[in-house]
XYZ file of C-alpha atoms in Angstrom:
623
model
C -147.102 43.727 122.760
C -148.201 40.447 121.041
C -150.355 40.162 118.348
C -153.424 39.371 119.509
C -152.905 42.435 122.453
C -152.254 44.152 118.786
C -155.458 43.335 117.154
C -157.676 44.078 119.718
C -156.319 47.676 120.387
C -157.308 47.780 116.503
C -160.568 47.015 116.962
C -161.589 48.952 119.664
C -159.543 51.995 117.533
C -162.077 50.914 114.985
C -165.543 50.610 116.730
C -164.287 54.470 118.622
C -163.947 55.555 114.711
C -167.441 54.141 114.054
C -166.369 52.083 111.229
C -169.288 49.621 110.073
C -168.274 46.094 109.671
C -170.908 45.188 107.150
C -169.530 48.485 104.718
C -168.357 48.074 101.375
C -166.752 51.032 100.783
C -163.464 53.481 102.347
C -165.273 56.504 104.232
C -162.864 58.507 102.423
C -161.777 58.707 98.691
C -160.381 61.785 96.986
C -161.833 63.300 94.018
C -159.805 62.672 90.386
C -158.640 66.483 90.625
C -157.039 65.553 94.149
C -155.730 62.309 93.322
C -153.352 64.311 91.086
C -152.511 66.562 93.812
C -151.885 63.918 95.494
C -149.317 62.023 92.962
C -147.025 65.170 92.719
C -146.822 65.488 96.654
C -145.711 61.866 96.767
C -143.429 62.278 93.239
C -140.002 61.318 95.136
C -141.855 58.667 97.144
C -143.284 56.668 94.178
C -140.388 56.743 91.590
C -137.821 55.754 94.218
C -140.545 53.013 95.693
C -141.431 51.439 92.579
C -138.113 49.428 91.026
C -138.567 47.690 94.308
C -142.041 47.188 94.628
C -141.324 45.867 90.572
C -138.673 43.631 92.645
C -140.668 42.487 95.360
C -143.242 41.366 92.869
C -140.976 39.524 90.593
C -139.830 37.483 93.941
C -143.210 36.610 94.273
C -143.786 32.973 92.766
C -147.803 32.825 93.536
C -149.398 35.690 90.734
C -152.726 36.408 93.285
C -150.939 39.068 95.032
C -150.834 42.647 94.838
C -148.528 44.973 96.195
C -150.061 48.523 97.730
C -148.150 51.978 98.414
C -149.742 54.647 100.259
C -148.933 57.672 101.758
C -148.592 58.676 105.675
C -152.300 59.328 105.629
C -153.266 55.927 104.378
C -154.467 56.783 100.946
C -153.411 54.632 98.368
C -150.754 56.110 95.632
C -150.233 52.813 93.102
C -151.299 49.197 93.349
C -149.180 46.912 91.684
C -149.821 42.988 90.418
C -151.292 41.261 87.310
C -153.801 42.967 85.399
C -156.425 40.341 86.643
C -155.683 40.542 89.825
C -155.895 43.990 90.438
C -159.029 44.637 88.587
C -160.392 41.309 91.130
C -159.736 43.913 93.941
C -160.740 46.690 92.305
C -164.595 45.091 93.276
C -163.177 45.504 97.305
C -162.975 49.427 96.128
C -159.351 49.444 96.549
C -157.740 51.648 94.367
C -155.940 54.760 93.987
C -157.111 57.787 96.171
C -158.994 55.564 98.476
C -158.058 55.710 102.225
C -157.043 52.418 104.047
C -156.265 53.688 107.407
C -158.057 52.514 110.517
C -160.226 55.171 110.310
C -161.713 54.191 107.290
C -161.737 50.893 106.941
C -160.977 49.040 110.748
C -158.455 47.011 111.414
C -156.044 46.094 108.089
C -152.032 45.370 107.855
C -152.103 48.658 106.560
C -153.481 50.819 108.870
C -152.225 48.937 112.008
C -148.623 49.722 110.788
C -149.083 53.157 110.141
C -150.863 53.572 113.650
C -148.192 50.966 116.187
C -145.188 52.112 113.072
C -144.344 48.520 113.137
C -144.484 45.694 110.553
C -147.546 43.817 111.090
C -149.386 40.937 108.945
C -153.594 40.907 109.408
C -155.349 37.499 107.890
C -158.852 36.901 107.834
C -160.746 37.201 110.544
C -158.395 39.789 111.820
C -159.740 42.475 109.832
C -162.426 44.675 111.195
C -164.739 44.734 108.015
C -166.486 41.516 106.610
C -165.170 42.273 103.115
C -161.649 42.115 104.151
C -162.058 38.958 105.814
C -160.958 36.812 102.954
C -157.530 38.390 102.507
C -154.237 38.430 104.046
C -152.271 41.230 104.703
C -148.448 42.011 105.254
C -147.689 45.729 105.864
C -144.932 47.828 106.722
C -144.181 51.476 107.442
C -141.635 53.889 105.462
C -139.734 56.041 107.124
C -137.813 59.612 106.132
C -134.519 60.464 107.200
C -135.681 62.426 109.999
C -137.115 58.855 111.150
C -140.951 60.073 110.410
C -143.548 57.434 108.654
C -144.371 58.958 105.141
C -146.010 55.804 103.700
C -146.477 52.426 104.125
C -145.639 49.368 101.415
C -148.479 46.486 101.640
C -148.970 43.091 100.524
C -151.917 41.281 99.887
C -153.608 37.970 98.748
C -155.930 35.385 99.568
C -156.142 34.463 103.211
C -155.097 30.646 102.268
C -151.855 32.013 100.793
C -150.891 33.661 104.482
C -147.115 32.676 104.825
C -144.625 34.403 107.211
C -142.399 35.203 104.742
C -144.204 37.471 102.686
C -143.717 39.927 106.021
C -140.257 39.379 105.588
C -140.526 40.460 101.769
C -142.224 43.371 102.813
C -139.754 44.560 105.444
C -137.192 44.179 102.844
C -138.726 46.333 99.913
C -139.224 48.969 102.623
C -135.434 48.903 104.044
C -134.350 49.035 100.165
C -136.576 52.323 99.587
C -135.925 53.791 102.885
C -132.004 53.241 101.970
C -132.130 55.048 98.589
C -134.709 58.075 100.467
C -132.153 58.195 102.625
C -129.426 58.622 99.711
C -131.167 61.183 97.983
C -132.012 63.173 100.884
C -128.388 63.472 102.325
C -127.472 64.208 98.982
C -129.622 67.011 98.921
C -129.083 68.165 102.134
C -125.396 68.391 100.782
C -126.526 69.915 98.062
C -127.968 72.518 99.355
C -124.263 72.630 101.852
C -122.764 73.091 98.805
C -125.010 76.112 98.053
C -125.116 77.813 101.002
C -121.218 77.174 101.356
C -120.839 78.439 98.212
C -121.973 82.135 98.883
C -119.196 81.692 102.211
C -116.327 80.071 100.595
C -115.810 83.268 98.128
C -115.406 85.677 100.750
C -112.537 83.280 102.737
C -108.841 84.538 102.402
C -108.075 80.453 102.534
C -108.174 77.901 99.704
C -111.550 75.951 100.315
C -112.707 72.753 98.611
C -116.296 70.836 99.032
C -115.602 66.830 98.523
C -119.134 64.684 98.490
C -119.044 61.132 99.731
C -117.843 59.684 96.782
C -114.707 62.011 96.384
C -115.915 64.066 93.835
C -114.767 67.750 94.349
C -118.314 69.773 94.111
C -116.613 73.300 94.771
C -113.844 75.404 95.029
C -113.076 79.078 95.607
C -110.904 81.013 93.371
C -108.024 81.195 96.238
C -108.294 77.141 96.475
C -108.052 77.316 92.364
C -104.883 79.651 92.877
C -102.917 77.191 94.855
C -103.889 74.128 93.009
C -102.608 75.902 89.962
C -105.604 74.969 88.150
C -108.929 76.495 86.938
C -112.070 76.383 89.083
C -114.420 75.169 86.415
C -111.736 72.237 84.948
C -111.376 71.169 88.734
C -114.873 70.832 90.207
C -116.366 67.403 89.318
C -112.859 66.059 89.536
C -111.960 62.901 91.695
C -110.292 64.647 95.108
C -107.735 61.831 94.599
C -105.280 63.766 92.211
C -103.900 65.930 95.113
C -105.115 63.479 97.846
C -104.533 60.056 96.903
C -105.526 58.665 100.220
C -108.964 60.496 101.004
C -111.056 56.967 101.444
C -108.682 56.358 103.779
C -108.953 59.928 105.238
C -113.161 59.522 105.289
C -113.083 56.137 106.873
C -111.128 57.544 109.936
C -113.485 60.499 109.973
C -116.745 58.465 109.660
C -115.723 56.995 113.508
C -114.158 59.911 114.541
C -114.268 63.954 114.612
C -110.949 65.414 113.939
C -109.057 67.376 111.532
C -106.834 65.930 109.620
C -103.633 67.538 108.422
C -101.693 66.339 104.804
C -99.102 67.459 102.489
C -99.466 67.647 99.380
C -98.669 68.734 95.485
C -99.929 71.096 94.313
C -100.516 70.145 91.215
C -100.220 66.807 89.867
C -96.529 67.228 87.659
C -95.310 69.997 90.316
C -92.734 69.891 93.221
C -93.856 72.517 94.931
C -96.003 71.639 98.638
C -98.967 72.374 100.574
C -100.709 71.888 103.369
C -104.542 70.920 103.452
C -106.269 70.009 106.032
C -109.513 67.825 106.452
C -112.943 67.972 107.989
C -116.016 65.656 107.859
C -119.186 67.007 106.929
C -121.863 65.505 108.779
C -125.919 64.986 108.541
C -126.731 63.658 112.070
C -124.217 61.190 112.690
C -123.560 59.880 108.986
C -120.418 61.034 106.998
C -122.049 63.478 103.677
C -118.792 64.958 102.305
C -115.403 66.780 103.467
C -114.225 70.282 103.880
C -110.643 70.751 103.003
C -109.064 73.982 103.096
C -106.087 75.492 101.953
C -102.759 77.904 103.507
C -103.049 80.631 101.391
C -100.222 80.960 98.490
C -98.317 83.050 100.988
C -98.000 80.389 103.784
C -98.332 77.573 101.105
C -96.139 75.102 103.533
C -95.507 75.422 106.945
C -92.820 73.599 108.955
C -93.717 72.624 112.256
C -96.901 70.413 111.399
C -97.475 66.567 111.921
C -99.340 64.608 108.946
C -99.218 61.371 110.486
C -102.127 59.691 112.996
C -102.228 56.350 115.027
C -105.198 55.773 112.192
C -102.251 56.072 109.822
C -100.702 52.992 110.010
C -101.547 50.271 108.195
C -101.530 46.721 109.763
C -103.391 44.663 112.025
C -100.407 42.223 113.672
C -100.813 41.624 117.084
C -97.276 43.212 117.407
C -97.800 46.147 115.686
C -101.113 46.398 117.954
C -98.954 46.076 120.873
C -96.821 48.967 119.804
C -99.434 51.317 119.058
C -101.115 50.339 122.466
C -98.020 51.520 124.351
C -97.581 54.482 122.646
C -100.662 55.333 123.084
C -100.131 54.771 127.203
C -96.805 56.986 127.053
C -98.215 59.920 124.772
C -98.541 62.607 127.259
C -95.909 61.227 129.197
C -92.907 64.554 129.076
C -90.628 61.512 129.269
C -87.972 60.839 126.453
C -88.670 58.371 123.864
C -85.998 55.794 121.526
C -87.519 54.406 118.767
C -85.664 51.669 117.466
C -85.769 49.776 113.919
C -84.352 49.203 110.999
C -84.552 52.045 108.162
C -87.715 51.891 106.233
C -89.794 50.659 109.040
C -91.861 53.592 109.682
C -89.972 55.605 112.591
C -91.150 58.911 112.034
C -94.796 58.420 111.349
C -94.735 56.519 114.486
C -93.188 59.688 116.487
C -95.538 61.969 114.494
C -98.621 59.729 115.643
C -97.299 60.031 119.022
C -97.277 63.841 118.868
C -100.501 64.300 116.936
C -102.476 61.697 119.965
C -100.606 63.999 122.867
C -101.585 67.152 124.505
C -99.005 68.950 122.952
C -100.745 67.909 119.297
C -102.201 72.059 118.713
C -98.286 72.636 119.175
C -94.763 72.258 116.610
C -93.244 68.997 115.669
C -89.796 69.803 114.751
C -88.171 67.174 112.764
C -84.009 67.155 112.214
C -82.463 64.381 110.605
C -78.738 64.368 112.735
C -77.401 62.322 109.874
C -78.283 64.612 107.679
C -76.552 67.960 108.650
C -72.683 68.631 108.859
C -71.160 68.653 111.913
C -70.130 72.243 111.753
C -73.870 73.149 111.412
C -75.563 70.953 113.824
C -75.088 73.375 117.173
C -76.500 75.962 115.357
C -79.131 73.930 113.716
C -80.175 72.450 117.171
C -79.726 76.147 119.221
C -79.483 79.003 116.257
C -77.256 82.130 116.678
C -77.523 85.589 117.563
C -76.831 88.306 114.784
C -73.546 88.707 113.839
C -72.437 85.031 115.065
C -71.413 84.111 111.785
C -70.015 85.893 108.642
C -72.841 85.428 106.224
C -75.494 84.698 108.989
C -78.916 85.879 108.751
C -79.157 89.391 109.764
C -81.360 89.065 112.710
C -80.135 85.797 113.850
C -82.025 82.479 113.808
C -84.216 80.541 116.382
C -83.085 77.048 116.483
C -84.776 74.142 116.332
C -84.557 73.166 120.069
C -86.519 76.671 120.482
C -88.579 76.409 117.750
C -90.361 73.172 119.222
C -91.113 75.082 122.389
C -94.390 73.574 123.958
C -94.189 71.010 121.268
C -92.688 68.236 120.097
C -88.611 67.383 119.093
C -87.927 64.861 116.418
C -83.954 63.518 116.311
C -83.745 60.862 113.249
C -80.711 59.186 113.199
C -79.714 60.136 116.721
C -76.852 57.665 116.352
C -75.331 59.733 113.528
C -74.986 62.584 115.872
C -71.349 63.400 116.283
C -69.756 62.991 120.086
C -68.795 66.183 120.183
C -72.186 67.406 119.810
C -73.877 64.884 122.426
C -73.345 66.666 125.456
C -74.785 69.752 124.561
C -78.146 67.811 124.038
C -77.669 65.804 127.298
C -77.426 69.230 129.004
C -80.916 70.413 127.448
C -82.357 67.215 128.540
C -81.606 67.526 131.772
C -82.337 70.797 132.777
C -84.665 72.379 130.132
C -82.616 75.302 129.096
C -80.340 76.479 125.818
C -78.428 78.929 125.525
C -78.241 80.409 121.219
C -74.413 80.531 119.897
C -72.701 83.799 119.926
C -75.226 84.551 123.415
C -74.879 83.925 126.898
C -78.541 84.401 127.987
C -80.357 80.782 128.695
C -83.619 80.198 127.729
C -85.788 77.827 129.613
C -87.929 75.410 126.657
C -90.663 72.649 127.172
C -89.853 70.490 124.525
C -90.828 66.898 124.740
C -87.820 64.469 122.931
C -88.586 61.611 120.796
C -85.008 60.586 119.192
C -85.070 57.406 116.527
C -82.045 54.871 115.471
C -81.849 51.959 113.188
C -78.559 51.478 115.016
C -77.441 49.252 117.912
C -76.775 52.437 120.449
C -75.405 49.988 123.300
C -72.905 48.524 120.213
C -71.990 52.134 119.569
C -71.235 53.432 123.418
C -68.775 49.881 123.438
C -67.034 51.517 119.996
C -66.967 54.687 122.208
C -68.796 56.629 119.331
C -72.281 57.221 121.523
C -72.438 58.695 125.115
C -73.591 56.706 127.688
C -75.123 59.076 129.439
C -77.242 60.555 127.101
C -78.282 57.470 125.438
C -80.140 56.747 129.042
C -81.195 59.804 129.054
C -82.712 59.062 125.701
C -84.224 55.556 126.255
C -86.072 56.641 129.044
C -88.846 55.003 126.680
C -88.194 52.482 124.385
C -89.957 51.388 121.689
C -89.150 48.901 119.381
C -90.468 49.476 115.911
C -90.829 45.532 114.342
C -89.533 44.991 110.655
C -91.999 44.432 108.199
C -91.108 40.818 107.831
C -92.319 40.270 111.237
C -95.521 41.721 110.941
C -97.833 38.582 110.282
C -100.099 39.453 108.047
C -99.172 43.126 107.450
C -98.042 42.669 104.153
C -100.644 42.005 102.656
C -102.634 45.127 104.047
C -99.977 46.974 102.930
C -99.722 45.549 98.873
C -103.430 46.024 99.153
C -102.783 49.833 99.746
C -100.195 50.780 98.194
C -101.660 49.497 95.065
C -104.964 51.452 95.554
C -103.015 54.701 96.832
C -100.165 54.551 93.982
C -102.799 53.623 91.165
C -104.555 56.981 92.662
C -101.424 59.114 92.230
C -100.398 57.577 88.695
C -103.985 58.060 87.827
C -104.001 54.133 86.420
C -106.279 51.350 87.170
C -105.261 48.818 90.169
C -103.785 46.634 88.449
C -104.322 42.691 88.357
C -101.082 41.254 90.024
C -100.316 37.413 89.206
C -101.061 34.643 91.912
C -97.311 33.810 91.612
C -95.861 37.633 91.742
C -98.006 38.262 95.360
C -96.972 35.719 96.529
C -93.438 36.314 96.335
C -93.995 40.013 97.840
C -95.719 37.943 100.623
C -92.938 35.597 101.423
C -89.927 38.075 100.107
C -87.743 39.381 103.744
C -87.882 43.067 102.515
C -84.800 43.938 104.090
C -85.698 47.674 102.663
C -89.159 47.754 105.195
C -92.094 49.445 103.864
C -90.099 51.729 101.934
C -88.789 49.456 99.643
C -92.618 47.728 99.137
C -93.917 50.992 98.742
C -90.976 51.729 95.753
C -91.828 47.978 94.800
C -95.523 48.343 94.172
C -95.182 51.868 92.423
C -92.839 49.652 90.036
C -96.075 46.834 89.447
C -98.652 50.026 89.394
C -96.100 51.775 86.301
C -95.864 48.285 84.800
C -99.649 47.486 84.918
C -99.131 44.115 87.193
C -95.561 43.589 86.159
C -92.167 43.910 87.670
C -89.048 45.438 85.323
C -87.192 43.273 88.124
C -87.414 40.178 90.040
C -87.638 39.465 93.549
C -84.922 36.860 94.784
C -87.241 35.409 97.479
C -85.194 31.856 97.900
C -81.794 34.463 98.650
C -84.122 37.002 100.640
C -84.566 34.281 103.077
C -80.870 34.076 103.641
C -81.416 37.092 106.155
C -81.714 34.426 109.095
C -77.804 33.210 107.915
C -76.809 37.116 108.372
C -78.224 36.975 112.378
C -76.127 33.497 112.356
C -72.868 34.831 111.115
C -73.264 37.958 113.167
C -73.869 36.357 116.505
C -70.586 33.780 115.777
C -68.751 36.857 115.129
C -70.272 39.360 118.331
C -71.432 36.796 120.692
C -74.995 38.105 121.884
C -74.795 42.069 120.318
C -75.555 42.647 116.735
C -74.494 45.179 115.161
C -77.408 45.900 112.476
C -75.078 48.017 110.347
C -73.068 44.686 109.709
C -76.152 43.110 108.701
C -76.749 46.183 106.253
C -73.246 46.062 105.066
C -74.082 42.412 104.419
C -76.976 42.583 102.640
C -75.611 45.231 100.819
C -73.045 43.410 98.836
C -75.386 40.515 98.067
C -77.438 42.815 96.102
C -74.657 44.650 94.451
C -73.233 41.375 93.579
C -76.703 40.242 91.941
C -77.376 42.748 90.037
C -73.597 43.375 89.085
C -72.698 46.300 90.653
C -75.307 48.083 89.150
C -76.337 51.232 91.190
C -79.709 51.995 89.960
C -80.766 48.062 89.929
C -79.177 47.864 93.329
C -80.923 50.844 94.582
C -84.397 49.876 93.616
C -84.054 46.390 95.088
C -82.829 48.092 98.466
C -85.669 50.842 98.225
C -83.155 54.067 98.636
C -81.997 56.482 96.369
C -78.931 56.035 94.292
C -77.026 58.842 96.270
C -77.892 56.688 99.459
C -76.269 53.483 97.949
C -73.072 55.642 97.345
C -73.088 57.051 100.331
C -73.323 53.706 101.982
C -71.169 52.076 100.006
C -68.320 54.980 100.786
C -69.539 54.273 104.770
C -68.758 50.863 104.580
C -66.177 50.827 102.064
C -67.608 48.097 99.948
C -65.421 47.523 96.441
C -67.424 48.276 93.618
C -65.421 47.642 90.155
């Protein structure tokens, strides 16, 4: 509708009201005993309205202006402007308690807004009532959270001051104070959550905790208390970061999407002992008020079988890493085999977690087993478990293996390429037709287990060294998946420093600290042959060290990783063989930092026992 359709619907509202031009006077105006009823109805209205009406005024260059609040009825609460001014249109009878809808006074910016609920600006002749006539008018309606009008903000002046932007003005005084109604309204419809939650959450055999938006832990049940190994009173009002360092993260996936999101955690911030929590978004219409986390009781305190670890999870932007997540999202509920290759530190079993969690098997087990990681005289029982009496100081009973244990679910093998030779056939045969058979039993079981292996070695390089079959390593890649190293992630990095810093400064309860111009830029341009483990290790180091580094980064030598490819493709023609590369790189950091283990191992992101071990693997001299 334009304005002048606008107007005259005003007018003819107005002569059907049987307003009088010619009057002077509101038809309506409360008595002093009901104005003050009136001011303690609108209580929340006024104080929240009037450090922006105070703003809106102080924007205001010309001084002949005054700015009017009423309520949903029309009837004015508070007139604002100088003294003069006001008491100038105090003679129009405008003033507190007086009504300035249509029905009392005609057509006005006022009324017409709270009658259309739209913005509107009145000048002059416009108005319905002679008196008016000489004024401009810029109006706009307030709203609730439920999207209701409960008042309107008006300005006015002298019709030769009409200008287009004192709408504007107007529009944005009444955003600001519908913005902070909103606020306080979700906050007490949280509130009284929290309150009506509160008589629940002390009846529930789980550990519950009520975060609001801004992390702040509002309750917690005795039970939740118990397993944080704290006390309910010193815990509520706490930041939610000092068991979940990550939660912004956490509420910014939950804001887009409705989930539940599963974590590990400490219990407590100096102890090694784990639980699991998981997450739920709280929600007033569609906005994001707070989070429901609850608790396994002390009982069932961690349970195996669970993945942490969403698409949402990963942090980067790359077009490659894009591309990855893409096609795993295609294959998800494929029941087809998946190889993820990489090098170590890249991220492997997140991705195969994210995988599991975006499938339809994500309600079932994800069964993790690092092959490297087990002796080879336990792996077949690991991978199929035993009937009782198998073994001589076997649990009574027997054991489910893992294989079993992931029925309906998913099957994790890290380090597939560590998996002795002896041991691969047995895994090619539950591949192919479904079915294990437990040691010390001849009775097959069928299992629906979908198989997502991992490698940061070259599996084609190992079937020519005859130490990988080549049967099941097709068997295995019916999917492949390259994972990228973080050096070729453009751009990734710095998402990463960005977060890391904010999660680690979280966990060592510190301030993000300022790093140096010169020092982020070498974590931008270092090679981190280590992945994102070693950045992560790296920027715990800064976080400690409040923007510092207790070592450097070698960024010129990092670069030298392109020579390694060089030197490995003069030696192996077209296959290389990324363990040479390790071995490589390796000794260049043993040899900067003189042999020293723990320097060594912090550069290279692993743990100290890792560096021995690899050093024993690849039989690297260390005097």
């Amino acid at each position: 509708m334009n304005k002048g359709s606008l107007i005259e619907k005003s007018h003819e509202r107005s002569k059907e009201f049987g307003v009088q031009t010619k009057t002077n006077n509101s038809k309506k105006k409360l008595k002093e005993n009901e104005v003050y009823t009136l001011l303690e109805k609108n209580k929340e209205l006024i104080t929240i309205s009037m450090p922006y009406i105070n703003m809106v005024c102080e924007t205001i260059e010309d001084n002949d202006f005054i700015l009017i609040l009423t309520d949903m009825d029309g009837c004015i609460l508070d007139i604002k402007g100088e003294q003069r001014v006001v008491h100038e249109f105090a003679k129009l009878n405008l003033d507190i308690g007086v009504f300035v809808d249509e029905k009392n006074i005609g057509t006005n910016a006022m009324g017409v807004a709270l009658a259309e609920d739209r913005p509107v600006q009145v000048t002059a002749d416009e108005h319905y009532v002679d008196i008016f006539k000489g004024l401009t008018c810029s109006a706009a309606p307030i709203h609730n959270i439920k999207g209701e009008i409960i008042g309107t903000l008006n300005l006015t002046g002298k019709w030769d001051k009409k200008h287009p932007h004192t709408l504007g003005l107007v529009i944005f005084g009444v955003k600001a104070i519908e913005n902070e109604l909103h606020n306080v309204k979700s906050q007490e419809i949280l509130q009284e959550a929290y309150n009506y939650m509160d008589s629940i959450i002390k009846n529930v055999d789980k550990g519950v905790i009520i975060v609001d938006s801004k992390g702040k832990i509002k309750n917690i049940n005795e039970h939740g208390a118990k397993i944080l190994e704290g006390n309910k009173i010193d815990i509520i009002n706490r930041d939610i970061d000092f068991i979940l360092p990550d939660w912004f993260k956490i509420y910014e996936v939950l804001e887009k999407d409705e989930k539940i999101i599963t974590r590990e955690v400490k219990t407590s911030e100096n102890s090694n002992f784990k639980t699991l929590l998981s997450v739920k978004g709280v929600k007033d219409g569609k906005k994001l008020i707070g989070l429901v986390i609850t608790l396994k009781d002390e009982k069932e305190r961690y349970t195996k079988g669970i993945a942490r670890y969403d698409f949402e999870d990963i942090i980067g932007s790359s077009s490659i890493m894009n591309n990855v997540i893409t096609n795993c999202k295609i294959v998800a509920n494929s029941p087809s085999t998946i190889l993820i290759q990489g090098e170590s530190g890249t991220g492997k079993e997140v991705l195969a977690q994210s995988i599991h969690n975006y499938s339809v098997r994500k309600n079932n087990k994800f069964i993790a087993i690092n092959c490297g990681a087990i002796p080879s005289n336990l792996i077949e029982s690991e991978l199929f478990g035993y009937e009782d009496g198998t073994f001589t100081g076997g649990k009574k009973g027997g054991k489910i293996g893992k294989i079993e244990m992931a029925n309906g679910g998913t099957l994790f093998l890290d380090e597939i390429g560590e998996m002795p030779l002896e041991h691969q056939v047995n895994l090619l045969r539950v591949i192919q037709e479904g079915k294990i058979t437990r040691l010390g039993s001849t009775e097959e079981i069928s299992v629906d287990v979908r198989i997502i292996a991992a490698t940061n070695k070259n599996l084609k390089r190992e079937i020519e060294l005859g130490k990988f079959r080549e049967d099941l390593y097709y068997r295995l890649c019916v999917i492949p998946i390259n994972l990228p190293a973080l050096r070729e992630r453009n751009g990734d990095i710095k998402e990463l420093i960005n977060y890391f810093l904010r999660m680690k400064s979280f966990k060592l309860n510190k301030a993000v600290p300022e790093v140096s111009q010169k020092l982020y830029n070498d974590l931008i341009n270092y090679s981190w042959p280590g992945n994102i483990r070693e950045l992560e290790n790296v920027i715990e180091n800064i976080v400690n060290l409040d923007g510092y580094m207790s070592f450097s980064l070698d960024v010129d030598k990092e670069k030298s990783y392109d020579n390694y490819e060089k030197e490995a493709e003069e030696i192996q023609g077209d296959e290389i063989s990324l363990e040479y590369i390790e071995k490589k790189h390796i000794i260049k950091v043993l040899r900067k930092y003189k042999n020293n283990i723990y320097k060594s191992a912090n550069a290279l992101g692993v743990s100290r026992n890792t560096l021995y071990n690899k050093i024993k693997k690849y039989q690297i001299e260390v005097c």
